[in-house]
């Protein structure tokens, strides 16, 4: 508790002794200039970390050249991904007629969380490109969400012609929701209290022993998807000092290796300590805020309790030892 209090004193700004201040108006102004709690900054506890600087939209000027360059780069990335990964993996089989398939048994449905996460990261990248090209903040978030959705539709259309797969409406829905997650984080107050996070560590080779492609994003038994709760923000303002802004609690979802060993397999659920990087670093430079925001999607190793199907404790999950 003492450490928590010390941290919050540090975070709230420098403390000035009352004896060093005079009672005249100049002293009050001096105090105001010295005591600068984060609550007085435009980037404080209640502020959405991912917002652009106030007034920045008025400076945005759309550039057709930049927009065209971004579209060209994106299209090139799609072609490369298809040539290097997809064409040699899922779609290398003999083609079939277009069909739908909702694969509710695959990976115990953890793949839906994977599609959501893919949508999130795609949208973050698209957003930077659209904003760089001159679109406004709102336009960039909206275009990024639609682009992530279009990407998932394109992938699943191709899946629809594979004999082993099929067009999955729920895969597209999960990826589309992920694509609009950054926009929700920006404009929907509820999402200021939670973070979506991802962790990966190879504790089992079960997936790679049976995989034709070895694409790590399908290694679901070593992936964990998290919802991290910003407890500090959830508390009433009067008692937030008892809980550090950087300290969060996360709930995780994964599966065991039996899923890839022709066994039934089972879900795994976790409760863990977490670090909210947005509560630690508060840079004013846009590039630095972007770096912190992206890094904050990664769930760093921390003490974790597995609560289902068995109760286990891990010192630095996802590293199991």
mmCIF file of C-alpha atoms in Angstrom:
data_model
loop_
_atom_site.group_PDB
_atom_site.id
_atom_site.type_symbol
_atom_site.label_atom_id
_atom_site.label_comp_id
_atom_site.label_asym_id
_atom_site.label_seq_id
_atom_site.Cartn_x
_atom_site.Cartn_y
_atom_site.Cartn_z
ATOM 1 C CA UNK A 1 0.000 0.000 0.000
ATOM 2 C CA UNK A 2 2.853 2.382 0.795
ATOM 3 C CA UNK A 3 4.390 1.700 -2.622
ATOM 4 C CA UNK A 4 1.004 2.264 -4.276
ATOM 5 C CA UNK A 5 0.668 5.608 -2.478
ATOM 6 C CA UNK A 6 4.217 6.612 -3.394
ATOM 7 C CA UNK A 7 3.599 5.831 -7.034
ATOM 8 C CA UNK A 8 0.445 7.907 -7.137
ATOM 9 C CA UNK A 9 2.140 10.837 -5.405
ATOM 10 C CA UNK A 10 4.792 10.664 -8.129
ATOM 11 C CA UNK A 11 2.176 10.358 -10.853
ATOM 12 C CA UNK A 12 0.115 13.252 -9.545
ATOM 13 C CA UNK A 13 2.978 15.733 -9.701
ATOM 14 C CA UNK A 14 5.404 17.469 -7.409
ATOM 15 C CA UNK A 15 4.188 18.295 -3.903
ATOM 16 C CA UNK A 16 4.866 21.850 -2.802
ATOM 17 C CA UNK A 17 5.088 22.750 0.857
ATOM 18 C CA UNK A 18 2.390 25.146 2.048
ATOM 19 C CA UNK A 19 5.020 27.098 3.990
ATOM 20 C CA UNK A 20 6.818 27.951 0.802
ATOM 21 C CA UNK A 21 3.759 29.644 -0.659
ATOM 22 C CA UNK A 22 2.399 33.070 0.073
ATOM 23 C CA UNK A 23 -1.265 33.813 0.317
ATOM 24 C CA UNK A 24 -1.309 36.483 -2.368
ATOM 25 C CA UNK A 25 -2.502 35.851 -5.885
ATOM 26 C CA UNK A 26 1.018 35.499 -7.268
ATOM 27 C CA UNK A 27 1.651 32.652 -4.847
ATOM 28 C CA UNK A 28 -1.501 30.921 -5.987
ATOM 29 C CA UNK A 29 -0.368 31.237 -9.572
ATOM 30 C CA UNK A 30 3.013 29.849 -8.571
ATOM 31 C CA UNK A 31 1.381 26.884 -6.884
ATOM 32 C CA UNK A 32 -0.715 26.212 -9.938
ATOM 33 C CA UNK A 33 2.387 26.234 -12.092
ATOM 34 C CA UNK A 34 4.244 23.824 -9.827
ATOM 35 C CA UNK A 35 1.539 21.361 -8.859
ATOM 36 C CA UNK A 36 0.438 19.878 -12.169
ATOM 37 C CA UNK A 37 -1.490 16.668 -11.618
ATOM 38 C CA UNK A 38 -2.244 14.524 -14.618
ATOM 39 C CA UNK A 39 -5.922 15.317 -14.105
ATOM 40 C CA UNK A 40 -5.082 18.837 -15.355
ATOM 41 C CA UNK A 41 -3.467 17.573 -18.535
ATOM 42 C CA UNK A 42 -5.458 16.852 -21.666
ATOM 43 C CA UNK A 43 -4.096 13.290 -21.425
ATOM 44 C CA UNK A 44 -5.314 12.123 -18.029
ATOM 45 C CA UNK A 45 -7.055 9.114 -16.501
ATOM 46 C CA UNK A 46 -10.322 9.815 -18.297
ATOM 47 C CA UNK A 47 -8.730 10.701 -21.622
ATOM 48 C CA UNK A 48 -8.706 8.195 -24.475
ATOM 49 C CA UNK A 49 -5.024 7.491 -25.002
ATOM 50 C CA UNK A 50 -5.475 6.838 -28.720
ATOM 51 C CA UNK A 51 -7.014 10.224 -29.558
ATOM 52 C CA UNK A 52 -5.186 12.557 -31.880
ATOM 53 C CA UNK A 53 -4.042 15.923 -30.558
ATOM 54 C CA UNK A 54 -6.902 18.397 -30.103
ATOM 55 C CA UNK A 55 -7.409 20.476 -33.227
ATOM 56 C CA UNK A 56 -5.293 18.197 -35.411
ATOM 57 C CA UNK A 57 -8.176 17.448 -37.770
ATOM 58 C CA UNK A 58 -8.256 21.084 -38.835
ATOM 59 C CA UNK A 59 -4.700 20.668 -40.125
ATOM 60 C CA UNK A 60 -5.434 17.510 -42.130
ATOM 61 C CA UNK A 61 -5.184 17.853 -45.903
ATOM 62 C CA UNK A 62 -6.094 14.884 -48.055
ATOM 63 C CA UNK A 63 -3.341 13.761 -50.406
ATOM 64 C CA UNK A 64 -4.339 11.614 -53.354
ATOM 65 C CA UNK A 65 -0.691 10.651 -53.862
ATOM 66 C CA UNK A 66 -0.316 9.412 -50.276
ATOM 67 C CA UNK A 67 -3.654 7.632 -50.418
ATOM 68 C CA UNK A 68 -2.702 5.934 -53.667
ATOM 69 C CA UNK A 69 0.647 4.914 -52.204
ATOM 70 C CA UNK A 70 -1.030 3.371 -49.192
ATOM 71 C CA UNK A 71 -3.494 1.439 -51.363
ATOM 72 C CA UNK A 72 -0.655 0.193 -53.568
ATOM 73 C CA UNK A 73 1.374 -0.942 -50.565
ATOM 74 C CA UNK A 74 -1.643 -2.731 -49.099
ATOM 75 C CA UNK A 75 -2.414 -4.495 -52.377
ATOM 76 C CA UNK A 76 1.217 -5.599 -52.665
ATOM 77 C CA UNK A 77 1.090 -6.995 -49.143
ATOM 78 C CA UNK A 78 -2.038 -8.984 -50.039
ATOM 79 C CA UNK A 79 -0.370 -10.460 -53.117
ATOM 80 C CA UNK A 80 2.750 -11.390 -51.161
ATOM 81 C CA UNK A 81 0.705 -12.983 -48.367
ATOM 82 C CA UNK A 82 -1.255 -15.048 -50.863
ATOM 83 C CA UNK A 83 1.849 -16.165 -52.764
ATOM 84 C CA UNK A 84 3.983 -16.999 -49.728
ATOM 85 C CA UNK A 85 1.452 -18.344 -47.248
ATOM 86 C CA UNK A 86 -2.102 -18.912 -48.331
ATOM 87 C CA UNK A 87 -1.585 -20.444 -51.782
ATOM 88 C CA UNK A 88 0.801 -23.019 -50.306
ATOM 89 C CA UNK A 89 -1.396 -23.791 -47.347
ATOM 90 C CA UNK A 90 -5.139 -23.742 -47.045
ATOM 91 C CA UNK A 91 -5.800 -23.188 -50.773
ATOM 92 C CA UNK A 92 -3.248 -25.475 -52.363
ATOM 93 C CA UNK A 93 -5.807 -28.244 -52.593
ATOM 94 C CA UNK A 94 -8.012 -29.039 -55.504
ATOM 95 C CA UNK A 95 -10.666 -26.365 -55.916
ATOM 96 C CA UNK A 96 -14.329 -27.099 -55.291
ATOM 97 C CA UNK A 97 -17.555 -25.218 -55.808
ATOM 98 C CA UNK A 98 -18.183 -22.247 -53.523
ATOM 99 C CA UNK A 99 -19.742 -23.337 -50.248
ATOM 100 C CA UNK A 100 -20.365 -22.154 -46.681
ATOM 101 C CA UNK A 101 -19.036 -23.856 -43.577
ATOM 102 C CA UNK A 102 -19.201 -22.740 -39.972
ATOM 103 C CA UNK A 103 -16.322 -24.603 -38.312
ATOM 104 C CA UNK A 104 -17.556 -24.558 -34.726
ATOM 105 C CA UNK A 105 -15.386 -27.536 -33.757
ATOM 106 C CA UNK A 106 -12.060 -26.232 -35.036
ATOM 107 C CA UNK A 107 -9.697 -25.215 -32.212
ATOM 108 C CA UNK A 108 -12.622 -25.216 -29.769
ATOM 109 C CA UNK A 109 -13.703 -21.913 -31.407
ATOM 110 C CA UNK A 110 -10.564 -20.132 -30.187
ATOM 111 C CA UNK A 111 -9.916 -19.315 -33.835
ATOM 112 C CA UNK A 112 -12.728 -16.747 -33.570
ATOM 113 C CA UNK A 113 -10.625 -14.853 -31.035
ATOM 114 C CA UNK A 114 -7.743 -15.173 -33.492
ATOM 115 C CA UNK A 115 -9.808 -13.637 -36.288
ATOM 116 C CA UNK A 116 -10.861 -10.845 -33.935
ATOM 117 C CA UNK A 117 -7.217 -10.166 -33.051
ATOM 118 C CA UNK A 118 -6.226 -10.171 -36.727
ATOM 119 C CA UNK A 119 -8.939 -7.598 -37.385
ATOM 120 C CA UNK A 120 -7.624 -5.428 -34.556
ATOM 121 C CA UNK A 121 -4.043 -5.376 -35.828
ATOM 122 C CA UNK A 122 -5.112 -4.860 -39.434
ATOM 123 C CA UNK A 123 -7.287 -1.911 -38.429
ATOM 124 C CA UNK A 124 -4.487 -0.324 -36.412
ATOM 125 C CA UNK A 125 -2.242 -0.457 -39.461
ATOM 126 C CA UNK A 126 -4.931 0.770 -41.826
ATOM 127 C CA UNK A 127 -5.747 3.648 -39.490
ATOM 128 C CA UNK A 128 -2.188 4.958 -39.564
ATOM 129 C CA UNK A 129 -2.173 4.820 -43.344
ATOM 130 C CA UNK A 130 -5.492 6.584 -43.779
ATOM 131 C CA UNK A 131 -4.644 9.285 -41.256
ATOM 132 C CA UNK A 132 -1.264 9.804 -42.904
ATOM 133 C CA UNK A 133 -3.030 10.272 -46.253
ATOM 134 C CA UNK A 134 -5.037 13.170 -44.816
ATOM 135 C CA UNK A 135 -8.365 11.698 -43.716
ATOM 136 C CA UNK A 136 -9.813 12.983 -40.440
ATOM 137 C CA UNK A 137 -9.576 10.948 -37.249
ATOM 138 C CA UNK A 138 -13.153 9.653 -37.505
ATOM 139 C CA UNK A 139 -12.867 8.960 -41.225
ATOM 140 C CA UNK A 140 -9.621 7.062 -40.664
ATOM 141 C CA UNK A 141 -11.097 4.837 -37.953
ATOM 142 C CA UNK A 142 -14.174 4.103 -40.063
ATOM 143 C CA UNK A 143 -12.157 3.369 -43.198
ATOM 144 C CA UNK A 144 -9.790 1.147 -41.206
ATOM 145 C CA UNK A 145 -12.671 -0.918 -39.835
ATOM 146 C CA UNK A 146 -14.210 -1.333 -43.274
ATOM 147 C CA UNK A 147 -10.819 -2.291 -44.751
ATOM 148 C CA UNK A 148 -10.252 -4.949 -42.094
ATOM 149 C CA UNK A 149 -13.731 -6.315 -42.779
ATOM 150 C CA UNK A 150 -13.068 -6.386 -46.529
ATOM 151 C CA UNK A 151 -9.821 -8.260 -45.912
ATOM 152 C CA UNK A 152 -11.613 -10.992 -43.958
ATOM 153 C CA UNK A 153 -14.340 -11.254 -46.589
ATOM 154 C CA UNK A 154 -11.705 -11.665 -49.321
ATOM 155 C CA UNK A 155 -9.919 -14.397 -47.377
ATOM 156 C CA UNK A 156 -13.105 -16.295 -46.637
ATOM 157 C CA UNK A 157 -14.330 -16.036 -50.226
ATOM 158 C CA UNK A 158 -11.152 -17.856 -51.196
ATOM 159 C CA UNK A 159 -11.779 -20.352 -48.367
ATOM 160 C CA UNK A 160 -15.206 -20.927 -49.880
ATOM 161 C CA UNK A 161 -13.591 -22.639 -52.885
ATOM 162 C CA UNK A 162 -11.402 -24.958 -50.811
ATOM 163 C CA UNK A 163 -12.678 -28.522 -50.298
ATOM 164 C CA UNK A 164 -11.340 -28.611 -46.749
ATOM 165 C CA UNK A 165 -12.675 -25.230 -45.691
ATOM 166 C CA UNK A 166 -15.554 -22.971 -46.605
ATOM 167 C CA UNK A 167 -16.841 -19.432 -46.284
ATOM 168 C CA UNK A 168 -17.469 -18.896 -42.565
ATOM 169 C CA UNK A 169 -19.852 -16.082 -41.697
ATOM 170 C CA UNK A 170 -18.727 -16.201 -38.085
ATOM 171 C CA UNK A 171 -15.043 -15.924 -38.996
ATOM 172 C CA UNK A 172 -15.844 -12.818 -41.038
ATOM 173 C CA UNK A 173 -18.004 -11.434 -38.232
ATOM 174 C CA UNK A 174 -15.222 -11.951 -35.671
ATOM 175 C CA UNK A 175 -12.635 -10.303 -37.914
ATOM 176 C CA UNK A 176 -14.967 -7.402 -38.686
ATOM 177 C CA UNK A 177 -15.685 -6.786 -35.010
ATOM 178 C CA UNK A 178 -11.936 -6.725 -34.427
ATOM 179 C CA UNK A 179 -11.576 -4.235 -37.253
ATOM 180 C CA UNK A 180 -13.920 -1.806 -35.536
ATOM 181 C CA UNK A 181 -12.459 -2.388 -32.065
ATOM 182 C CA UNK A 182 -9.935 0.509 -32.325
ATOM 183 C CA UNK A 183 -12.805 2.793 -33.332
ATOM 184 C CA UNK A 184 -14.848 1.597 -30.353
ATOM 185 C CA UNK A 185 -11.855 2.215 -28.068
ATOM 186 C CA UNK A 186 -11.801 5.781 -29.314
ATOM 187 C CA UNK A 187 -15.476 6.695 -29.240
ATOM 188 C CA UNK A 188 -17.348 4.315 -26.877
ATOM 189 C CA UNK A 189 -16.751 5.138 -23.166
ATOM 190 C CA UNK A 190 -17.152 1.510 -22.002
ATOM 191 C CA UNK A 191 -14.076 0.420 -23.943
ATOM 192 C CA UNK A 192 -11.858 2.845 -22.044
ATOM 193 C CA UNK A 193 -11.965 0.393 -19.142
ATOM 194 C CA UNK A 194 -10.769 -2.741 -20.970
ATOM 195 C CA UNK A 195 -7.920 -3.767 -23.287
ATOM 196 C CA UNK A 196 -7.737 -6.664 -25.709
ATOM 197 C CA UNK A 197 -4.364 -8.404 -25.438
ATOM 198 C CA UNK A 198 -2.472 -11.334 -26.911
ATOM 199 C CA UNK A 199 0.293 -13.612 -25.667
ATOM 200 C CA UNK A 200 2.250 -16.383 -27.376
ATOM 201 C CA UNK A 201 4.914 -18.756 -26.152
ATOM 202 C CA UNK A 202 5.763 -22.209 -27.518
ATOM 203 C CA UNK A 203 5.192 -24.625 -24.651
ATOM 204 C CA UNK A 204 4.040 -27.487 -26.899
ATOM 205 C CA UNK A 205 4.996 -28.625 -30.437
ATOM 206 C CA UNK A 206 1.674 -30.403 -30.991
ATOM 207 C CA UNK A 207 0.450 -27.978 -33.646
ATOM 208 C CA UNK A 208 3.697 -28.014 -35.641
ATOM 209 C CA UNK A 209 3.822 -31.823 -35.679
ATOM 210 C CA UNK A 210 0.579 -31.976 -37.671
ATOM 211 C CA UNK A 211 0.658 -28.669 -39.595
ATOM 212 C CA UNK A 212 1.368 -28.389 -43.306
ATOM 213 C CA UNK A 213 2.076 -24.659 -43.196
ATOM 214 C CA UNK A 214 3.578 -24.005 -39.755
ATOM 215 C CA UNK A 215 1.926 -20.569 -39.594
ATOM 216 C CA UNK A 216 2.268 -19.601 -35.936
ATOM 217 C CA UNK A 217 -1.041 -17.717 -35.879
ATOM 218 C CA UNK A 218 -2.813 -21.092 -36.004
ATOM 219 C CA UNK A 219 -0.830 -22.450 -33.063
ATOM 220 C CA UNK A 220 -3.802 -21.958 -30.773
ATOM 221 C CA UNK A 221 -2.608 -24.226 -27.970
ATOM 222 C CA UNK A 222 0.259 -21.787 -27.380
ATOM 223 C CA UNK A 223 -1.784 -18.630 -27.865
ATOM 224 C CA UNK A 224 -3.818 -16.889 -25.198
ATOM 225 C CA UNK A 225 -6.303 -14.090 -25.758
ATOM 226 C CA UNK A 226 -6.988 -11.675 -22.924
ATOM 227 C CA UNK A 227 -9.327 -9.008 -21.680
ATOM 228 C CA UNK A 228 -7.423 -6.715 -19.342
ATOM 229 C CA UNK A 229 -9.426 -4.564 -16.936
ATOM 230 C CA UNK A 230 -8.178 -1.095 -15.992
ATOM 231 C CA UNK A 231 -9.116 -1.222 -12.310
ATOM 232 C CA UNK A 232 -7.784 2.266 -11.609
ATOM 233 C CA UNK A 233 -10.194 3.809 -14.089
ATOM 234 C CA UNK A 234 -13.113 1.751 -12.755
ATOM 235 C CA UNK A 235 -12.739 3.074 -9.215
ATOM 236 C CA UNK A 236 -14.470 6.259 -8.023
ATOM 237 C CA UNK A 237 -12.169 9.244 -8.442
ATOM 238 C CA UNK A 238 -11.990 9.781 -4.677
ATOM 239 C CA UNK A 239 -10.288 6.431 -4.034
ATOM 240 C CA UNK A 240 -8.254 5.911 -7.204
ATOM 241 C CA UNK A 241 -5.117 6.700 -5.248
ATOM 242 C CA UNK A 242 -5.232 3.226 -3.668
ATOM 243 C CA UNK A 243 -4.736 1.481 -7.031
ATOM 244 C CA UNK A 244 -1.815 2.279 -9.389
ATOM 245 C CA UNK A 245 -2.848 3.337 -12.862
ATOM 246 C CA UNK A 246 -0.450 0.845 -14.464
ATOM 247 C CA UNK A 247 -1.758 -2.185 -12.534
ATOM 248 C CA UNK A 248 -4.505 -4.224 -14.255
ATOM 249 C CA UNK A 249 -6.215 -7.600 -13.884
ATOM 250 C CA UNK A 250 -6.686 -9.803 -16.945
ATOM 251 C CA UNK A 251 -8.752 -12.830 -17.854
ATOM 252 C CA UNK A 252 -7.360 -15.200 -20.504
ATOM 253 C CA UNK A 253 -8.677 -17.917 -22.843
ATOM 254 C CA UNK A 254 -6.645 -20.674 -24.487
ATOM 255 C CA UNK A 255 -6.840 -24.401 -25.325
ATOM 256 C CA UNK A 256 -4.631 -27.384 -24.510
ATOM 257 C CA UNK A 257 -2.437 -29.360 -26.925
ATOM 258 C CA UNK A 258 -4.913 -32.263 -27.033
ATOM 259 C CA UNK A 259 -6.876 -30.322 -29.649
ATOM 260 C CA UNK A 260 -4.056 -30.979 -32.136
ATOM 261 C CA UNK A 261 -3.370 -34.569 -31.049
ATOM 262 C CA UNK A 262 -6.636 -36.111 -32.236
ATOM 263 C CA UNK A 263 -8.019 -35.874 -28.737
ATOM 264 C CA UNK A 264 -11.045 -33.988 -27.593
ATOM 265 C CA UNK A 265 -9.004 -31.309 -25.846
ATOM 266 C CA UNK A 266 -10.401 -28.641 -23.574
ATOM 267 C CA UNK A 267 -10.578 -24.924 -22.961
ATOM 268 C CA UNK A 268 -8.226 -23.232 -20.507
ATOM 269 C CA UNK A 269 -9.092 -20.071 -18.583
ATOM 270 C CA UNK A 270 -6.737 -17.843 -16.604
ATOM 271 C CA UNK A 271 -6.685 -14.887 -14.240
ATOM 272 C CA UNK A 272 -3.475 -12.858 -14.245
ATOM 273 C CA UNK A 273 -1.807 -9.684 -13.135
ATOM 274 C CA UNK A 274 -1.185 -7.276 -15.977
ATOM 275 C CA UNK A 275 0.685 -4.099 -16.779
ATOM 276 C CA UNK A 276 -1.117 -1.249 -18.495
ATOM 277 C CA UNK A 277 1.610 0.518 -20.460
ATOM 278 C CA UNK A 278 -0.739 3.411 -21.117
ATOM 279 C CA UNK A 279 -0.777 3.996 -17.362
ATOM 280 C CA UNK A 280 3.022 4.037 -17.191
ATOM 281 C CA UNK A 281 4.041 6.058 -20.241
ATOM 282 C CA UNK A 282 2.270 9.264 -21.233
ATOM 283 C CA UNK A 283 4.281 10.730 -24.114
ATOM 284 C CA UNK A 284 2.969 13.745 -25.996
ATOM 285 C CA UNK A 285 4.654 12.905 -29.298
ATOM 286 C CA UNK A 286 2.256 11.149 -31.652
ATOM 287 C CA UNK A 287 4.774 8.521 -32.795
ATOM 288 C CA UNK A 288 5.572 7.612 -29.186
ATOM 289 C CA UNK A 289 1.890 7.283 -28.290
ATOM 290 C CA UNK A 290 1.459 4.958 -31.279
ATOM 291 C CA UNK A 291 4.348 2.765 -30.145
ATOM 292 C CA UNK A 292 3.000 2.486 -26.604
ATOM 293 C CA UNK A 293 -0.514 1.784 -27.849
ATOM 294 C CA UNK A 294 0.635 -1.070 -30.100
ATOM 295 C CA UNK A 295 2.919 -2.577 -27.452
ATOM 296 C CA UNK A 296 0.027 -2.506 -25.013
ATOM 297 C CA UNK A 297 -1.699 -5.184 -27.109
ATOM 298 C CA UNK A 298 0.962 -7.641 -25.929
ATOM 299 C CA UNK A 299 0.242 -9.373 -22.639
ATOM 300 C CA UNK A 300 3.592 -9.420 -20.873
ATOM 301 C CA UNK A 301 4.615 -12.387 -18.687
ATOM 302 C CA UNK A 302 3.176 -12.094 -15.187
ATOM 303 C CA UNK A 303 1.985 -14.213 -12.245
ATOM 304 C CA UNK A 304 -1.059 -16.152 -13.431
ATOM 305 C CA UNK A 305 -3.577 -18.620 -12.030
ATOM 306 C CA UNK A 306 -5.198 -21.167 -14.324
ATOM 307 C CA UNK A 307 -8.747 -21.548 -13.026
ATOM 308 C CA UNK A 308 -10.086 -24.124 -15.522
ATOM 309 C CA UNK A 309 -9.986 -27.077 -16.032
ATOM 310 C CA UNK A 310 -7.456 -27.381 -13.198
ATOM 311 C CA UNK A 311 -6.120 -24.828 -10.772
ATOM 312 C CA UNK A 312 -2.453 -24.130 -11.467
ATOM 313 C CA UNK A 313 -0.084 -21.282 -10.746
ATOM 314 C CA UNK A 314 2.521 -19.908 -13.156
ATOM 315 C CA UNK A 315 5.084 -17.327 -12.159
ATOM 316 C CA UNK A 316 5.519 -15.803 -15.629
ATOM 317 C CA UNK A 317 2.740 -17.084 -17.877
ATOM 318 C CA UNK A 318 2.689 -17.683 -20.870
ATOM 319 C CA UNK A 319 6.084 -19.153 -20.032
ATOM 320 C CA UNK A 320 5.288 -22.334 -18.145
ATOM 321 C CA UNK A 321 7.842 -23.574 -15.631
#
